[in-house]
PDB file of C-alpha atoms in Angstrom:
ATOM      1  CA  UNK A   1       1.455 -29.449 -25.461  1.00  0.00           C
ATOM      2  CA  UNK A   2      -0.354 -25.752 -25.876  1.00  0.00           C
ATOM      3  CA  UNK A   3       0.418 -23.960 -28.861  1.00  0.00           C
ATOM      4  CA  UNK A   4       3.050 -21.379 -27.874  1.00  0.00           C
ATOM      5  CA  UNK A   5       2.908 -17.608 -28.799  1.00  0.00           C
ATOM      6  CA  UNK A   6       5.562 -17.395 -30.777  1.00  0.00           C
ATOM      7  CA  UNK A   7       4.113 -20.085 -32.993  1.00  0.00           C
ATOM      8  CA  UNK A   8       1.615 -17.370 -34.356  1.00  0.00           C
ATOM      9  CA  UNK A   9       2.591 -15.034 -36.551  1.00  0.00           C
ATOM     10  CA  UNK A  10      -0.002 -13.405 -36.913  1.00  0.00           C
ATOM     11  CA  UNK A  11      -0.104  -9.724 -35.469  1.00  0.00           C
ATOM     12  CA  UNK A  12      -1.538  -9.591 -31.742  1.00  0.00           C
ATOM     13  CA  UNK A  13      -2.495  -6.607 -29.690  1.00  0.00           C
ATOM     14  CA  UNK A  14      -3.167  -6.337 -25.993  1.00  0.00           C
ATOM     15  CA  UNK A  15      -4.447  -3.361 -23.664  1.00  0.00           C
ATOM     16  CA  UNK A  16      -3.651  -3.286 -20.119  1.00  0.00           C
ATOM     17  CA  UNK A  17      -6.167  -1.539 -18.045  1.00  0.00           C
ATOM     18  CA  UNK A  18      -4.132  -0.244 -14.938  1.00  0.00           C
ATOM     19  CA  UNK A  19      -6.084   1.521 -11.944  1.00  0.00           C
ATOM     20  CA  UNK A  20      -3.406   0.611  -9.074  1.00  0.00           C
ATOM     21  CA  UNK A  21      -1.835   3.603  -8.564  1.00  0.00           C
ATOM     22  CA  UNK A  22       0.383   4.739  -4.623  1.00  0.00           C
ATOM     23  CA  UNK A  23      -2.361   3.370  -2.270  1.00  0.00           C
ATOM     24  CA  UNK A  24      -1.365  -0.473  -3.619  1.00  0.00           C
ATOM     25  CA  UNK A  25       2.383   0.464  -4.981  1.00  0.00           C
ATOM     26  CA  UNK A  26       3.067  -3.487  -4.391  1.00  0.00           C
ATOM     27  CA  UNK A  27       0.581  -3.776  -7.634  1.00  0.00           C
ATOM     28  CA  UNK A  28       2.488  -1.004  -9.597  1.00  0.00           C
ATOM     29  CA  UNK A  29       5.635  -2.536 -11.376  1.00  0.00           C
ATOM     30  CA  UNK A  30       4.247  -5.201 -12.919  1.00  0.00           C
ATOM     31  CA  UNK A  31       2.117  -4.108 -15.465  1.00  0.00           C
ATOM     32  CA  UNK A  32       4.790  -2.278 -16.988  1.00  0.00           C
ATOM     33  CA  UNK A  33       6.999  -4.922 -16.932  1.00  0.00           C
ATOM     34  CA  UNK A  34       4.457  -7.260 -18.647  1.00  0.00           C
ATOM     35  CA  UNK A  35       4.199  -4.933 -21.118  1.00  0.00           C
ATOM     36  CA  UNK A  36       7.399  -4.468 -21.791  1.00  0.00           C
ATOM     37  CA  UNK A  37       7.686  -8.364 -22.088  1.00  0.00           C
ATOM     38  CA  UNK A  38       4.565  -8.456 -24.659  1.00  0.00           C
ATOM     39  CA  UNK A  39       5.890  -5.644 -26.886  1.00  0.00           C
ATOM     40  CA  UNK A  40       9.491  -7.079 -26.989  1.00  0.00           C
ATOM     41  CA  UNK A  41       7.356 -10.282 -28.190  1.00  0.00           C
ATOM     42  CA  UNK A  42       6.004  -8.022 -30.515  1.00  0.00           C
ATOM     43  CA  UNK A  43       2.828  -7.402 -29.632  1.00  0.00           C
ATOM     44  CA  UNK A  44       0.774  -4.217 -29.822  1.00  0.00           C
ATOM     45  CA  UNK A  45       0.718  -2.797 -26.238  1.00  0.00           C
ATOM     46  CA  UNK A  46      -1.015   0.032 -25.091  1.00  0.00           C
ATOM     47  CA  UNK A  47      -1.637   0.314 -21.161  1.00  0.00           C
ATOM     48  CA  UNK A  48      -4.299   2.947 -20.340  1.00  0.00           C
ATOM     49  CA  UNK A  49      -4.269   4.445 -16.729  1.00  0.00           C
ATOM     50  CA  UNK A  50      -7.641   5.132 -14.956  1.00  0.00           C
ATOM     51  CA  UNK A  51      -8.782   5.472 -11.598  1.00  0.00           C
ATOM     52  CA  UNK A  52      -5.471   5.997  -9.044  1.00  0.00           C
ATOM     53  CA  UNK A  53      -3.087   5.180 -11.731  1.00  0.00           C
ATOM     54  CA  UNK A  54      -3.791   8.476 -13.280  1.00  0.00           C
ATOM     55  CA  UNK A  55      -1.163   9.764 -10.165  1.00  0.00           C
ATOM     56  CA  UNK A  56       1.616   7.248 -11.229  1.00  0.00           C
ATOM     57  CA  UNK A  57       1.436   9.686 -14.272  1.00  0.00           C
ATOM     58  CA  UNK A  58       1.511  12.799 -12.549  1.00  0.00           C
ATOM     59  CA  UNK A  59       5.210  14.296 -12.568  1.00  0.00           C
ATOM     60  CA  UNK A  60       7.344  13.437  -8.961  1.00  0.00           C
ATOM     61  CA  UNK A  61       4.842  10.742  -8.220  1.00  0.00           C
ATOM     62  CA  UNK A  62       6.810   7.388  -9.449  1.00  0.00           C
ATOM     63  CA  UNK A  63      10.377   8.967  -9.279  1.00  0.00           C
ATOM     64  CA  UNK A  64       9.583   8.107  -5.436  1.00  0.00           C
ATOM     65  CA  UNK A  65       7.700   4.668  -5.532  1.00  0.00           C
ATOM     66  CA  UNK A  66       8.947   0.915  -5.263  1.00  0.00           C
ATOM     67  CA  UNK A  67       6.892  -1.666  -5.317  1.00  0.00           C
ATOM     68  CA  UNK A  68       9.131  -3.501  -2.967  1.00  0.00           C
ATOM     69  CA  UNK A  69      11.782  -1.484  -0.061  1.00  0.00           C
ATOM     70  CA  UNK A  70      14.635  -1.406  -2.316  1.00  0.00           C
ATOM     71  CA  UNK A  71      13.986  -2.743  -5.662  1.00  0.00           C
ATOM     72  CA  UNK A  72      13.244  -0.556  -8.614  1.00  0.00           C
ATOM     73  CA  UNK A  73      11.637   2.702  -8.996  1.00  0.00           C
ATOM     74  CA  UNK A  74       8.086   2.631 -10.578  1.00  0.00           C
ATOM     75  CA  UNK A  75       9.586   5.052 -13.094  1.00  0.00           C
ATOM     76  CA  UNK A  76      11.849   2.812 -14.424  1.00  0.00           C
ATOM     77  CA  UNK A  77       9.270   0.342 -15.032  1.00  0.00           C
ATOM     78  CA  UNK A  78       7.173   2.753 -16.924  1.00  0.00           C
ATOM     79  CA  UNK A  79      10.719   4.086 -18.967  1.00  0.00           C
ATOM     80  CA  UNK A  80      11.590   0.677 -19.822  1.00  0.00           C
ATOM     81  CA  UNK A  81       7.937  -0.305 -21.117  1.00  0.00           C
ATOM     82  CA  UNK A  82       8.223   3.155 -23.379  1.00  0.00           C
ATOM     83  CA  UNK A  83      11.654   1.900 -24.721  1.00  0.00           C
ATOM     84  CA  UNK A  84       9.996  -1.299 -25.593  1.00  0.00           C
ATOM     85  CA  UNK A  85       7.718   0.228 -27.445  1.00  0.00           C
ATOM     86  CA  UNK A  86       4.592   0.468 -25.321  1.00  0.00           C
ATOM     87  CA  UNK A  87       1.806   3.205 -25.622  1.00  0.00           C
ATOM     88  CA  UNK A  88       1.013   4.890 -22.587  1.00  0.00           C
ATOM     89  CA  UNK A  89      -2.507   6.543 -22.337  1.00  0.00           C
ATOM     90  CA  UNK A  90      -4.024   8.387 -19.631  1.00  0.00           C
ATOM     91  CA  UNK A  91      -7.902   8.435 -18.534  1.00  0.00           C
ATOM     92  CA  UNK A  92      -8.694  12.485 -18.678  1.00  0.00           C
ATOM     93  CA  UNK A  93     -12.466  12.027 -17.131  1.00  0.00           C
ATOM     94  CA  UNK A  94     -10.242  10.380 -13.593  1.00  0.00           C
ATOM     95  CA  UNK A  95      -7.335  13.573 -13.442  1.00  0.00           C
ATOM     96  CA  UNK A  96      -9.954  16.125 -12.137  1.00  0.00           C
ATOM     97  CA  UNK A  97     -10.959  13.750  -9.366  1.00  0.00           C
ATOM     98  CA  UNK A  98      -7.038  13.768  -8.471  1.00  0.00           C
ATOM     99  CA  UNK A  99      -6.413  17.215  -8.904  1.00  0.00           C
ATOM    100  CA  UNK A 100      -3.909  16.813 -12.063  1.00  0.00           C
ATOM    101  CA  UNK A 101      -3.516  18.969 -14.825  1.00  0.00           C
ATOM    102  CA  UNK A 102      -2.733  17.476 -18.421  1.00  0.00           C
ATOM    103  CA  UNK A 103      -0.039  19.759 -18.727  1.00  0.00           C
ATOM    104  CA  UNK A 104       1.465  18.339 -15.400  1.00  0.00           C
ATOM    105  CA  UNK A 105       2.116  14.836 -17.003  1.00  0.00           C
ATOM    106  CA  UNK A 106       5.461  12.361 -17.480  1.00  0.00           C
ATOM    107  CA  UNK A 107       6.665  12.500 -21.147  1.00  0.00           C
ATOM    108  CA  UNK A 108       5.912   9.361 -21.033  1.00  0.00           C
ATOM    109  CA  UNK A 109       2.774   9.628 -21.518  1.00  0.00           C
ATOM    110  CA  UNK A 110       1.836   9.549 -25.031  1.00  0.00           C
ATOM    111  CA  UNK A 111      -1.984  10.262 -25.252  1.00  0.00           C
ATOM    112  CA  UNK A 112      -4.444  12.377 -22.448  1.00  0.00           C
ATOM    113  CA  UNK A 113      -7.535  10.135 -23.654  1.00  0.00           C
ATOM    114  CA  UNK A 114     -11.482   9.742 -22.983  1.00  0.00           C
ATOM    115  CA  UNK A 115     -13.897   6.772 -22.057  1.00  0.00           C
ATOM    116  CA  UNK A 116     -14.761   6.512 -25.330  1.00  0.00           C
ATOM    117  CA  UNK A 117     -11.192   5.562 -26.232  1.00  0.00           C
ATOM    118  CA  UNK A 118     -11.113   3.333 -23.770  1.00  0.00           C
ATOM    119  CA  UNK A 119     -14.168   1.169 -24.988  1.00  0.00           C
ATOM    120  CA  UNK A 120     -12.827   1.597 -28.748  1.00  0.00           C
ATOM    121  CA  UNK A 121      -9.664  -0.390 -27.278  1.00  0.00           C
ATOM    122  CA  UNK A 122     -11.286  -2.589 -25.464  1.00  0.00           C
ATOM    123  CA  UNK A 123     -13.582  -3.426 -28.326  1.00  0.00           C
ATOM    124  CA  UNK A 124     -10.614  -4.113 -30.461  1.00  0.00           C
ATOM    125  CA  UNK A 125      -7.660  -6.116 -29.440  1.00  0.00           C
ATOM    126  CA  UNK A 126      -6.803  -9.147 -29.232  1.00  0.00           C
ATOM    127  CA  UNK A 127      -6.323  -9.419 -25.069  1.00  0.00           C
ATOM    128  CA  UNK A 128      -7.151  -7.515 -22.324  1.00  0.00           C
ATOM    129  CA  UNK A 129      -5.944  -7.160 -18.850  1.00  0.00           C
ATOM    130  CA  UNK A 130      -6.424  -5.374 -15.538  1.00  0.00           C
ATOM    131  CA  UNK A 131      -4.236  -4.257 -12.768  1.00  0.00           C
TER     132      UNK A 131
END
């Protein structure tokens, strides 16, 4: 048998990398309910929008999106994964090429963040993933 997460105690941290965004909304939930799960398993969780996700940010945008006709709104995905505990950081080099403002953001949203943050994270956690 494989050694099981919760055998570890030792501290774990994870970054998901999310650049799905309305174009591929069947792609959208999902990372935010993963880290939900991770940070109620408490882990470190930070997912960091780039690329198209920067619009699942912008405010209006995932009040109106399911990833399936008739299940949840994308919004409550991202609401749960903040009341989990999960850091949500935005890419601020990808909003111009969307048109956003920073000031035109969820409250979710904890950070408006550069590249440079980005590699720093990726640099230093324990596990990575894209979406």
């Amino acid at each position: 048998m494989t050694d099981h997460y919760l055998d570890d105690q030792g501290e774990k941290s994870v970054v998901i990398v999310m650049t799905s965004g309305p174009s591929t909304v069947h792609r959208c939930a999902t990372p935010f309910y993963l880290g939900s799960l991770l940070s109620s398993m408490d882990a470190e969780v930070k997912i960091f929008c780039t690329m198209e996700a920067v619009r699942l940010m912008q405010k209006g945008v995932a009040e109106h999106l399911s990833a399936m006709d008739g299940g949840k709104r994308i919004i409550d995905f991202i609401r749960d994964a903040k009341s989990a505990g999960v850091e949500i950081q935005v890419c601020r080099p990808a909003l111009p090429g969307y048109e956003i403002e920073a000031d035109s953001l969820i409250p979710e949203v904890d950070a408006v963040a550069s590249a440079g943050d980005l590699a720093d994270l990726i640099l230093s956690v324990d596990r990575l993933l894209f979406f």
